[in-house]
XYZ file of C-alpha atoms in Angstrom:
516
model
C -57.796 -114.296 -13.609
C -59.148 -114.252 -10.085
C -57.885 -112.176 -7.239
C -58.358 -113.275 -3.695
C -60.188 -110.847 -1.459
C -57.864 -108.455 0.301
C -55.019 -108.883 -2.215
C -53.697 -105.872 -4.195
C -52.021 -106.160 -7.597
C -48.752 -104.340 -8.417
C -50.462 -101.813 -10.731
C -52.975 -101.112 -8.030
C -50.212 -100.533 -5.498
C -48.511 -98.132 -7.913
C -51.765 -96.291 -8.528
C -52.386 -96.090 -4.807
C -48.881 -94.745 -4.187
C -49.336 -92.187 -6.953
C -52.716 -91.195 -5.631
C -51.370 -90.424 -2.181
C -48.881 -87.950 -3.645
C -51.251 -86.067 -5.908
C -51.760 -83.336 -3.327
C -48.027 -82.640 -2.741
C -47.352 -82.710 -6.476
C -50.260 -80.371 -7.083
C -48.820 -78.009 -4.468
C -45.265 -78.147 -5.849
C -46.022 -76.476 -9.189
C -47.840 -73.478 -7.617
C -45.023 -73.169 -5.059
C -42.386 -72.998 -7.811
C -44.539 -70.509 -9.720
C -44.898 -68.420 -6.554
C -41.101 -68.219 -6.195
C -40.787 -67.113 -9.820
C -43.376 -64.380 -9.157
C -41.769 -63.294 -5.881
C -38.434 -62.869 -7.649
C -39.885 -61.841 -10.989
C -37.605 -58.791 -11.246
C -34.561 -61.047 -11.008
C -35.862 -63.583 -13.513
C -36.963 -60.753 -15.793
C -33.412 -59.355 -15.732
C -32.215 -62.747 -16.994
C -34.710 -62.642 -19.847
C -33.605 -59.119 -20.769
C -30.003 -60.298 -21.024
C -31.071 -63.232 -23.222
C -32.732 -60.727 -25.544
C -29.898 -58.207 -25.513
C -26.890 -60.511 -25.887
C -26.458 -63.244 -28.462
C -23.977 -64.881 -26.097
C -26.779 -65.740 -23.662
C -29.675 -66.241 -26.099
C -29.494 -69.986 -25.359
C -31.410 -69.221 -22.141
C -34.624 -69.246 -24.176
C -34.004 -72.964 -24.848
C -32.671 -73.999 -21.433
C -35.929 -73.368 -19.561
C -38.277 -75.358 -21.863
C -35.722 -78.170 -22.120
C -35.533 -78.364 -18.316
C -39.329 -78.453 -18.070
C -39.473 -81.218 -20.695
C -36.813 -83.265 -18.886
C -38.729 -82.928 -15.618
C -42.006 -83.860 -17.354
C -40.412 -87.110 -18.549
C -40.043 -88.121 -14.892
C -43.641 -87.356 -13.905
C -44.713 -90.981 -13.354
C -41.659 -91.887 -11.283
C -42.058 -88.636 -9.364
C -45.716 -89.355 -8.641
C -44.794 -92.778 -7.258
C -42.388 -91.302 -4.695
C -43.750 -90.783 -1.185
C -43.398 -87.125 -0.130
C -40.655 -86.644 2.436
C -40.556 -82.939 3.400
C -37.030 -82.130 4.515
C -35.996 -79.434 6.989
C -32.822 -78.805 4.966
C -35.016 -77.244 2.260
C -36.330 -74.290 4.309
C -32.849 -73.760 5.795
C -31.370 -73.685 2.305
C -34.082 -71.285 1.178
C -33.197 -68.982 4.061
C -29.500 -69.007 3.144
C -30.238 -68.393 -0.525
C -32.657 -65.609 0.398
C -29.982 -63.902 2.476
C -27.503 -64.218 -0.404
C -30.106 -62.750 -2.749
C -30.768 -59.847 -0.364
C -27.064 -59.004 -0.077
C -26.621 -59.212 -3.844
C -29.695 -57.060 -4.380
C -28.432 -54.420 -1.967
C -24.979 -54.440 -3.590
C -26.411 -54.519 -7.153
C -24.602 -57.778 -8.026
C -27.046 -59.078 -10.599
C -25.426 -62.437 -11.374
C -25.452 -63.493 -7.696
C -29.110 -62.461 -7.463
C -29.905 -64.636 -10.471
C -28.034 -67.686 -9.210
C -29.618 -67.389 -5.759
C -33.143 -67.055 -7.177
C -32.584 -70.001 -9.533
C -31.213 -72.153 -6.699
C -34.405 -71.537 -4.728
C -36.310 -73.787 -7.143
C -34.454 -77.030 -6.239
C -34.445 -75.906 -2.586
C -38.236 -75.689 -2.759
C -38.436 -79.205 -4.220
C -36.267 -80.445 -1.347
C -38.466 -78.723 1.231
C -41.741 -80.141 -0.129
C -40.865 -83.561 -1.586
C -37.470 -84.383 -0.067
C -34.190 -85.848 -1.295
C -35.638 -88.690 -3.432
C -37.414 -86.145 -5.640
C -34.322 -83.918 -5.811
C -32.181 -86.877 -6.917
C -34.761 -87.824 -9.542
C -34.910 -84.256 -10.892
C -31.223 -83.474 -10.343
C -30.350 -82.879 -13.992
C -33.417 -80.790 -14.984
C -32.948 -78.646 -11.873
C -29.201 -78.333 -12.404
C -29.613 -77.589 -16.116
C -31.557 -74.449 -15.179
C -28.324 -72.878 -13.897
C -27.046 -72.713 -17.485
C -29.834 -70.197 -18.147
C -28.135 -67.681 -15.822
C -26.171 -65.202 -18.003
C -22.655 -65.784 -16.750
C -19.266 -66.064 -18.397
C -18.048 -62.542 -19.142
C -15.295 -63.066 -16.583
C -13.774 -65.598 -19.006
C -13.653 -63.213 -21.978
C -10.170 -61.821 -21.264
C -8.533 -65.259 -20.716
C -10.222 -66.558 -23.879
C -9.028 -63.528 -25.859
C -5.491 -64.058 -24.581
C -5.560 -67.775 -25.476
C -6.967 -67.082 -28.958
C -4.336 -64.407 -29.642
C -1.507 -66.637 -28.358
C -2.737 -69.629 -30.369
C -3.091 -67.568 -33.560
C 0.342 -65.962 -33.266
C 2.007 -69.319 -32.495
C 0.266 -70.948 -35.490
C 1.298 -68.087 -37.778
C 4.905 -68.373 -36.661
C 4.887 -72.143 -37.198
C 3.683 -71.641 -40.763
C 6.389 -69.052 -41.485
C 4.242 -65.900 -41.440
C 6.042 -62.956 -39.786
C 3.911 -61.448 -37.044
C 4.340 -58.941 -34.232
C 2.032 -59.154 -31.236
C 1.000 -56.302 -28.957
C -1.517 -57.555 -26.404
C -4.559 -58.767 -28.321
C -3.393 -56.956 -31.472
C -1.002 -58.459 -33.989
C 0.499 -57.094 -37.161
C 1.291 -58.921 -40.399
C 2.950 -57.551 -43.540
C -0.442 -57.616 -45.280
C -2.543 -56.059 -42.523
C -3.381 -55.661 -38.862
C -5.675 -57.858 -36.767
C -7.202 -57.680 -33.307
C -8.901 -60.312 -31.136
C -11.931 -58.529 -29.702
C -14.745 -59.696 -27.421
C -16.767 -61.175 -30.295
C -13.732 -63.293 -31.266
C -13.164 -64.694 -27.761
C -15.204 -67.820 -28.476
C -17.383 -67.439 -25.366
C -20.548 -67.946 -27.419
C -19.176 -71.185 -28.851
C -18.070 -72.366 -25.420
C -21.413 -71.742 -23.698
C -23.429 -73.263 -26.546
C -21.149 -76.308 -26.650
C -21.384 -76.795 -22.871
C -25.201 -76.612 -22.935
C -25.461 -79.099 -25.814
C -22.779 -81.378 -24.391
C -24.437 -81.587 -20.981
C -27.791 -82.453 -22.574
C -26.215 -85.063 -24.856
C -24.339 -86.683 -21.964
C -27.493 -86.866 -19.850
C -29.633 -88.397 -22.583
C -27.099 -90.804 -24.093
C -24.723 -91.833 -21.294
C -25.446 -93.320 -17.897
C -21.947 -93.927 -16.503
C -20.249 -91.042 -14.706
C -16.976 -91.519 -16.579
C -18.500 -91.153 -20.019
C -20.608 -88.191 -18.991
C -17.524 -86.398 -17.674
C -15.629 -87.271 -20.860
C -18.374 -85.716 -23.009
C -18.432 -82.593 -20.829
C -14.630 -82.288 -20.984
C -14.741 -82.527 -24.766
C -17.545 -79.958 -24.874
C -15.301 -77.548 -22.940
C -11.913 -78.166 -24.556
C -12.883 -78.608 -28.215
C -14.576 -75.193 -28.726
C -11.668 -73.348 -27.066
C -9.073 -75.001 -29.315
C -11.385 -74.795 -32.334
C -11.808 -71.049 -31.813
C -8.034 -70.665 -31.964
C -7.960 -72.661 -35.206
C -10.849 -70.571 -36.552
C -9.015 -67.317 -35.802
C -5.823 -68.622 -37.420
C -7.640 -69.738 -40.589
C -9.426 -66.388 -40.905
C -6.156 -64.476 -40.521
C -4.457 -66.766 -43.058
C -7.350 -66.328 -45.480
C -7.037 -62.569 -45.209
C -3.238 -62.748 -45.465
C -3.173 -64.994 -48.559
C -5.884 -62.951 -50.300
C -4.067 -59.678 -49.572
C -6.884 -58.630 -47.193
C -9.655 -59.109 -49.757
C -11.360 -62.001 -47.928
C -12.440 -62.576 -44.304
C -12.262 -58.902 -43.311
C -15.950 -57.915 -43.373
C -19.260 -59.709 -42.998
C -17.707 -62.854 -44.449
C -15.443 -62.889 -41.381
C -18.471 -63.716 -39.212
C -19.978 -66.074 -41.777
C -16.788 -68.122 -42.027
C -16.575 -68.216 -38.238
C -20.078 -69.611 -37.758
C -19.669 -72.102 -40.605
C -16.483 -73.365 -39.012
C -18.147 -73.629 -35.610
C -21.009 -75.581 -37.173
C -18.557 -78.075 -38.634
C -16.745 -78.376 -35.297
C -20.046 -78.963 -33.468
C -20.987 -81.710 -35.926
C -17.583 -83.323 -35.466
C -17.833 -83.076 -31.675
C -21.221 -84.753 -31.491
C -20.273 -87.358 -34.075
C -17.393 -88.326 -31.786
C -19.604 -88.160 -28.706
C -22.141 -90.448 -30.395
C -19.464 -93.152 -30.470
C -19.458 -93.039 -26.646
C -23.217 -93.482 -26.483
C -24.309 -96.219 -24.111
C -27.320 -98.429 -24.400
C -30.100 -97.556 -21.969
C -30.093 -99.528 -18.772
C -32.656 -102.319 -18.646
C -35.821 -101.142 -16.930
C -36.285 -102.698 -13.534
C -39.522 -102.992 -11.641
C -38.357 -102.526 -8.131
C -40.896 -102.783 -5.399
C -42.458 -99.446 -4.661
C -42.218 -98.554 -0.995
C -45.448 -97.909 0.754
C -46.181 -94.233 0.646
C -47.088 -92.660 3.914
C -49.644 -89.998 3.207
C -48.868 -86.859 5.229
C -50.882 -84.104 3.583
C -50.610 -81.874 6.649
C -46.801 -82.093 6.608
C -46.704 -81.318 2.880
C -48.969 -78.295 3.263
C -46.863 -77.021 6.165
C -43.718 -77.443 4.040
C -45.282 -75.432 1.222
C -46.421 -72.635 3.525
C -43.070 -72.503 5.327
C -41.165 -72.406 2.024
C -43.294 -69.590 0.632
C -43.088 -67.599 3.876
C -39.293 -67.849 3.891
C -39.035 -67.048 0.180
C -41.328 -64.011 0.550
C -39.338 -62.567 3.463
C -36.345 -61.374 1.442
C -38.099 -59.381 -1.312
C -40.065 -57.709 1.477
C -36.854 -56.718 3.255
C -35.418 -55.495 -0.052
C -38.369 -53.124 -0.488
C -37.528 -51.475 2.834
C -34.061 -50.558 1.578
C -34.879 -49.923 -2.059
C -33.085 -47.053 -3.767
C -33.844 -45.585 -7.161
C -31.878 -43.498 -9.585
C -33.283 -40.317 -8.050
C -31.415 -41.108 -4.842
C -28.098 -40.574 -6.587
C -26.362 -37.235 -6.242
C -27.231 -34.865 -9.119
C -24.439 -33.832 -11.439
C -22.056 -31.389 -9.791
C -18.395 -30.497 -9.762
C -16.063 -31.164 -6.894
C -13.539 -28.516 -5.954
C -10.028 -29.692 -5.168
C -6.909 -27.572 -4.629
C -3.712 -28.444 -6.443
C -1.476 -30.834 -4.461
C 1.689 -29.300 -2.946
C 4.475 -29.150 -5.529
C 2.109 -29.759 -8.452
C 0.688 -27.243 -10.928
C -2.800 -27.665 -12.386
C -2.985 -27.313 -16.175
C -5.675 -25.353 -17.953
C -6.610 -28.087 -20.433
C -8.486 -31.092 -19.001
C -7.160 -34.569 -19.765
C -8.233 -36.104 -23.056
C -8.767 -39.577 -21.532
C -11.408 -40.418 -18.988
C -13.164 -43.565 -17.782
C -16.934 -43.770 -18.412
C -19.036 -43.717 -15.238
C -22.611 -44.796 -14.505
C -25.034 -42.061 -13.507
C -24.159 -38.470 -12.679
C -21.808 -38.365 -9.687
C -20.015 -35.317 -8.363
C -16.734 -35.290 -10.251
C -13.364 -33.651 -10.679
C -11.204 -34.003 -13.781
C -7.876 -32.255 -14.094
C -4.269 -32.610 -15.236
C -1.146 -31.658 -13.283
C 2.619 -31.466 -13.680
C 5.425 -30.757 -11.240
C 7.539 -28.484 -13.441
C 7.155 -27.061 -16.954
C 8.277 -29.547 -19.579
C 7.665 -32.603 -17.397
C 5.098 -35.282 -18.178
C 1.612 -34.633 -16.863
C -0.499 -36.765 -14.523
C -4.299 -36.802 -14.854
C -6.802 -37.211 -12.035
C -10.395 -38.369 -12.368
C -12.431 -38.391 -9.159
C -16.099 -39.437 -9.016
C -18.184 -39.430 -5.824
C -21.650 -40.904 -5.200
C -23.575 -39.930 -2.067
C -25.894 -42.917 -2.609
C -25.768 -45.683 -5.167
C -28.454 -47.286 -7.322
C -28.236 -49.885 -10.124
C -27.842 -47.198 -12.780
C -25.624 -44.885 -10.701
C -22.847 -46.654 -8.818
C -19.123 -47.230 -8.555
C -18.990 -50.671 -10.130
C -21.142 -51.484 -13.131
C -20.670 -53.182 -16.479
C -19.499 -50.861 -19.249
C -19.329 -51.798 -22.925
C -16.035 -49.877 -23.191
C -14.643 -49.636 -19.643
C -11.515 -47.767 -20.815
C -13.089 -45.767 -23.621
C -13.522 -46.683 -27.267
C -10.014 -45.717 -28.395
C -7.893 -47.495 -25.799
C -7.137 -51.225 -25.654
C -6.308 -52.995 -22.400
C -2.921 -54.746 -22.575
C -2.516 -55.807 -18.961
C -4.039 -55.270 -15.552
C -3.010 -56.327 -12.056
C -3.084 -55.339 -8.411
C -0.084 -53.430 -7.112
C 1.005 -52.417 -3.616
C 2.362 -48.858 -3.368
C 3.755 -46.946 -0.413
C 1.924 -43.681 0.216
C 2.827 -41.511 3.209
C 4.183 -44.427 5.204
C 1.308 -46.840 4.557
C 0.878 -49.641 2.075
C -1.961 -49.068 -0.364
C -3.354 -51.479 -2.955
C -4.280 -50.063 -6.371
C -5.623 -51.620 -9.576
C -3.072 -51.012 -12.310
C -4.074 -51.013 -15.978
C -1.766 -50.699 -18.982
C -3.569 -49.372 -22.072
C -2.526 -48.848 -25.682
C -3.614 -46.571 -28.516
C -1.336 -46.970 -31.510
C 2.205 -46.296 -30.344
C 1.006 -44.423 -27.251
C 0.737 -46.097 -23.847
C -1.190 -45.101 -20.746
C -0.618 -46.287 -17.195
C -3.608 -45.945 -14.836
C -3.965 -46.595 -11.103
C -7.434 -47.011 -9.650
C -8.553 -46.879 -6.036
C -12.040 -47.062 -4.509
C -13.274 -45.514 -1.280
C -16.553 -47.079 -0.140
C -18.137 -45.929 3.093
C -14.860 -44.377 4.182
C -12.812 -47.538 3.513
C -10.070 -47.353 0.864
C -9.708 -50.552 -1.161
C -8.832 -51.869 -4.619
C -11.017 -54.976 -4.192
C -14.367 -54.763 -6.076
C -15.832 -57.576 -3.939
C -15.167 -55.613 -0.757
C -16.730 -52.530 -2.360
C -19.939 -54.489 -2.993
C -19.985 -55.965 0.521
C -19.506 -52.531 2.088
C -22.289 -51.143 -0.096
C -24.630 -53.979 0.939
C -23.787 -53.385 4.608
C -24.479 -49.676 4.258
C -27.868 -50.204 2.615
C -29.079 -52.941 4.962
C -27.849 -51.322 8.191
C -28.630 -47.747 7.199
C -25.005 -46.597 7.463
C -22.809 -44.766 4.929
C -23.329 -45.684 1.286
C -21.119 -43.024 -0.278
C -18.459 -44.228 -2.669
C -15.605 -42.608 -4.557
C -13.664 -43.751 -7.609
C -10.140 -42.312 -7.828
C -8.128 -42.778 -11.031
C -4.718 -41.288 -11.807
C -3.027 -41.828 -15.134
C -0.105 -40.791 -17.295
C 0.682 -41.346 -20.959
C 4.101 -42.360 -22.276
C 5.798 -43.693 -25.377
C 5.712 -47.445 -25.969
C 9.537 -47.609 -25.846
C 9.753 -45.776 -22.512
C 9.351 -47.399 -19.069
C 5.949 -47.020 -17.353
C 5.837 -43.808 -15.238
C 5.032 -45.497 -11.914
C 7.310 -43.151 -9.957
C 5.339 -40.117 -11.226
C 2.020 -41.677 -10.276
C 3.308 -42.568 -6.821
C 4.653 -39.041 -6.255
C 1.336 -37.506 -7.296
C -0.710 -39.922 -5.182
C 1.435 -39.166 -2.155
C 0.839 -35.441 -2.582
C -2.827 -35.575 -3.585
C -4.310 -38.381 -1.477
C -4.452 -36.437 1.843
C -6.279 -33.564 0.094
C -8.687 -35.961 -1.622
C -9.479 -37.849 1.593
C -10.044 -34.577 3.473
C -12.351 -33.269 0.739
C -14.377 -36.498 0.636
C -14.737 -36.428 4.406
C -16.189 -32.910 4.217
C -18.957 -34.007 1.838
C -22.386 -34.911 3.338
C -22.636 -38.640 4.051
C -26.394 -39.019 4.349
C -27.693 -42.555 4.984
């Protein structure tokens, strides 16, 4: 075959187009690696959670799968002309600011999402929208590696308990429910965090998204697979819990009450996963016929690509540098000490401290006492914790394995507006149970001198204090009272105590040193 002088074959054009983009592609990988190194503490915190929690252990698979999916597109990516986009650096700046605020407020999950989102933003800045669209799924799949989902544990526990109780009643088994606990004639059961089904849900979502991407090309079918991957494990977990309870009930609590409880659960989930993907396989679509569209002429702009890389790295490096200027460590927290607080007017302090207390992070200044108005009346307990400065391991808001103690079970929580000395005050109300005993607790935060029951506002005020060098002090105020399960909740007692004690508490907190 002869080729006329000056003519260029299609393979040659493709090779030429690929050759002009070798420099930008060679710069992209180091740029992404540089972002990972700049935010290595954030990415390392993700890896630690993968190692510590079986719920998020799938993160070890998400990253290599994403890299493999991106590697499959290497030839098409190389053929794209680089189109550095100004939206990329702007997005990096916004994500960096979000990361800085989350870092200052010790909100780890927001840090992790912001750092992960910087990777596609960097691709946009260096190669432009065509490359982002080509790598959309591998880049988006990385977000499943972020350990997130604990916020769904309580709703999943409630659904599983409701489903199990309803199924037991339909099959004629007498059952009494108390929150996430239910009682049968043969034994008692409780839906705990491990039974919420969150592990099944996250694993199913990760597998379903990958299956839909690899086997479906129409949006409708992909959404159908994702919907099934979300709904099926939630319903299946309810069925699993019901079958385990029935197995224990019919065997007079000889089966499904120990290690076999977990074994049966995972076996059932394995069968459900096989069924789910067998059904999803019936929706599989044939791959679209490969088309050889004309490759647009690539305009080689190595200077623009290098500038995009340098600008992206400069913007990405700015925020960790700013974070170092405001970094606190555990030593910055106030050493353990005891607050002094006089008894509120009309209330008598009891000699014995309250038996119930909320676990706190670090060693704040604290006050723990019980009070009653008159002898013979029910007592109200006060727990006050105050931090002069806050660090990740010593702060108002942090994750606790047992936020209400090991003995007490949360039945209900909500926000409530109460009237205290002529002003409306929001508190976080929690109703707890321990056997036949109940406990009503009201919680109020005071961050930087601002009283609030909103944890998000607490974090924002903390971030503002750290970044602007203003007050970082925070207080956690909890009042509680126990009562019998047949009696009404003692809200009137808590309100009366708060009305008498809050002015003294606020005055005492104002007297404490508020160093920046």
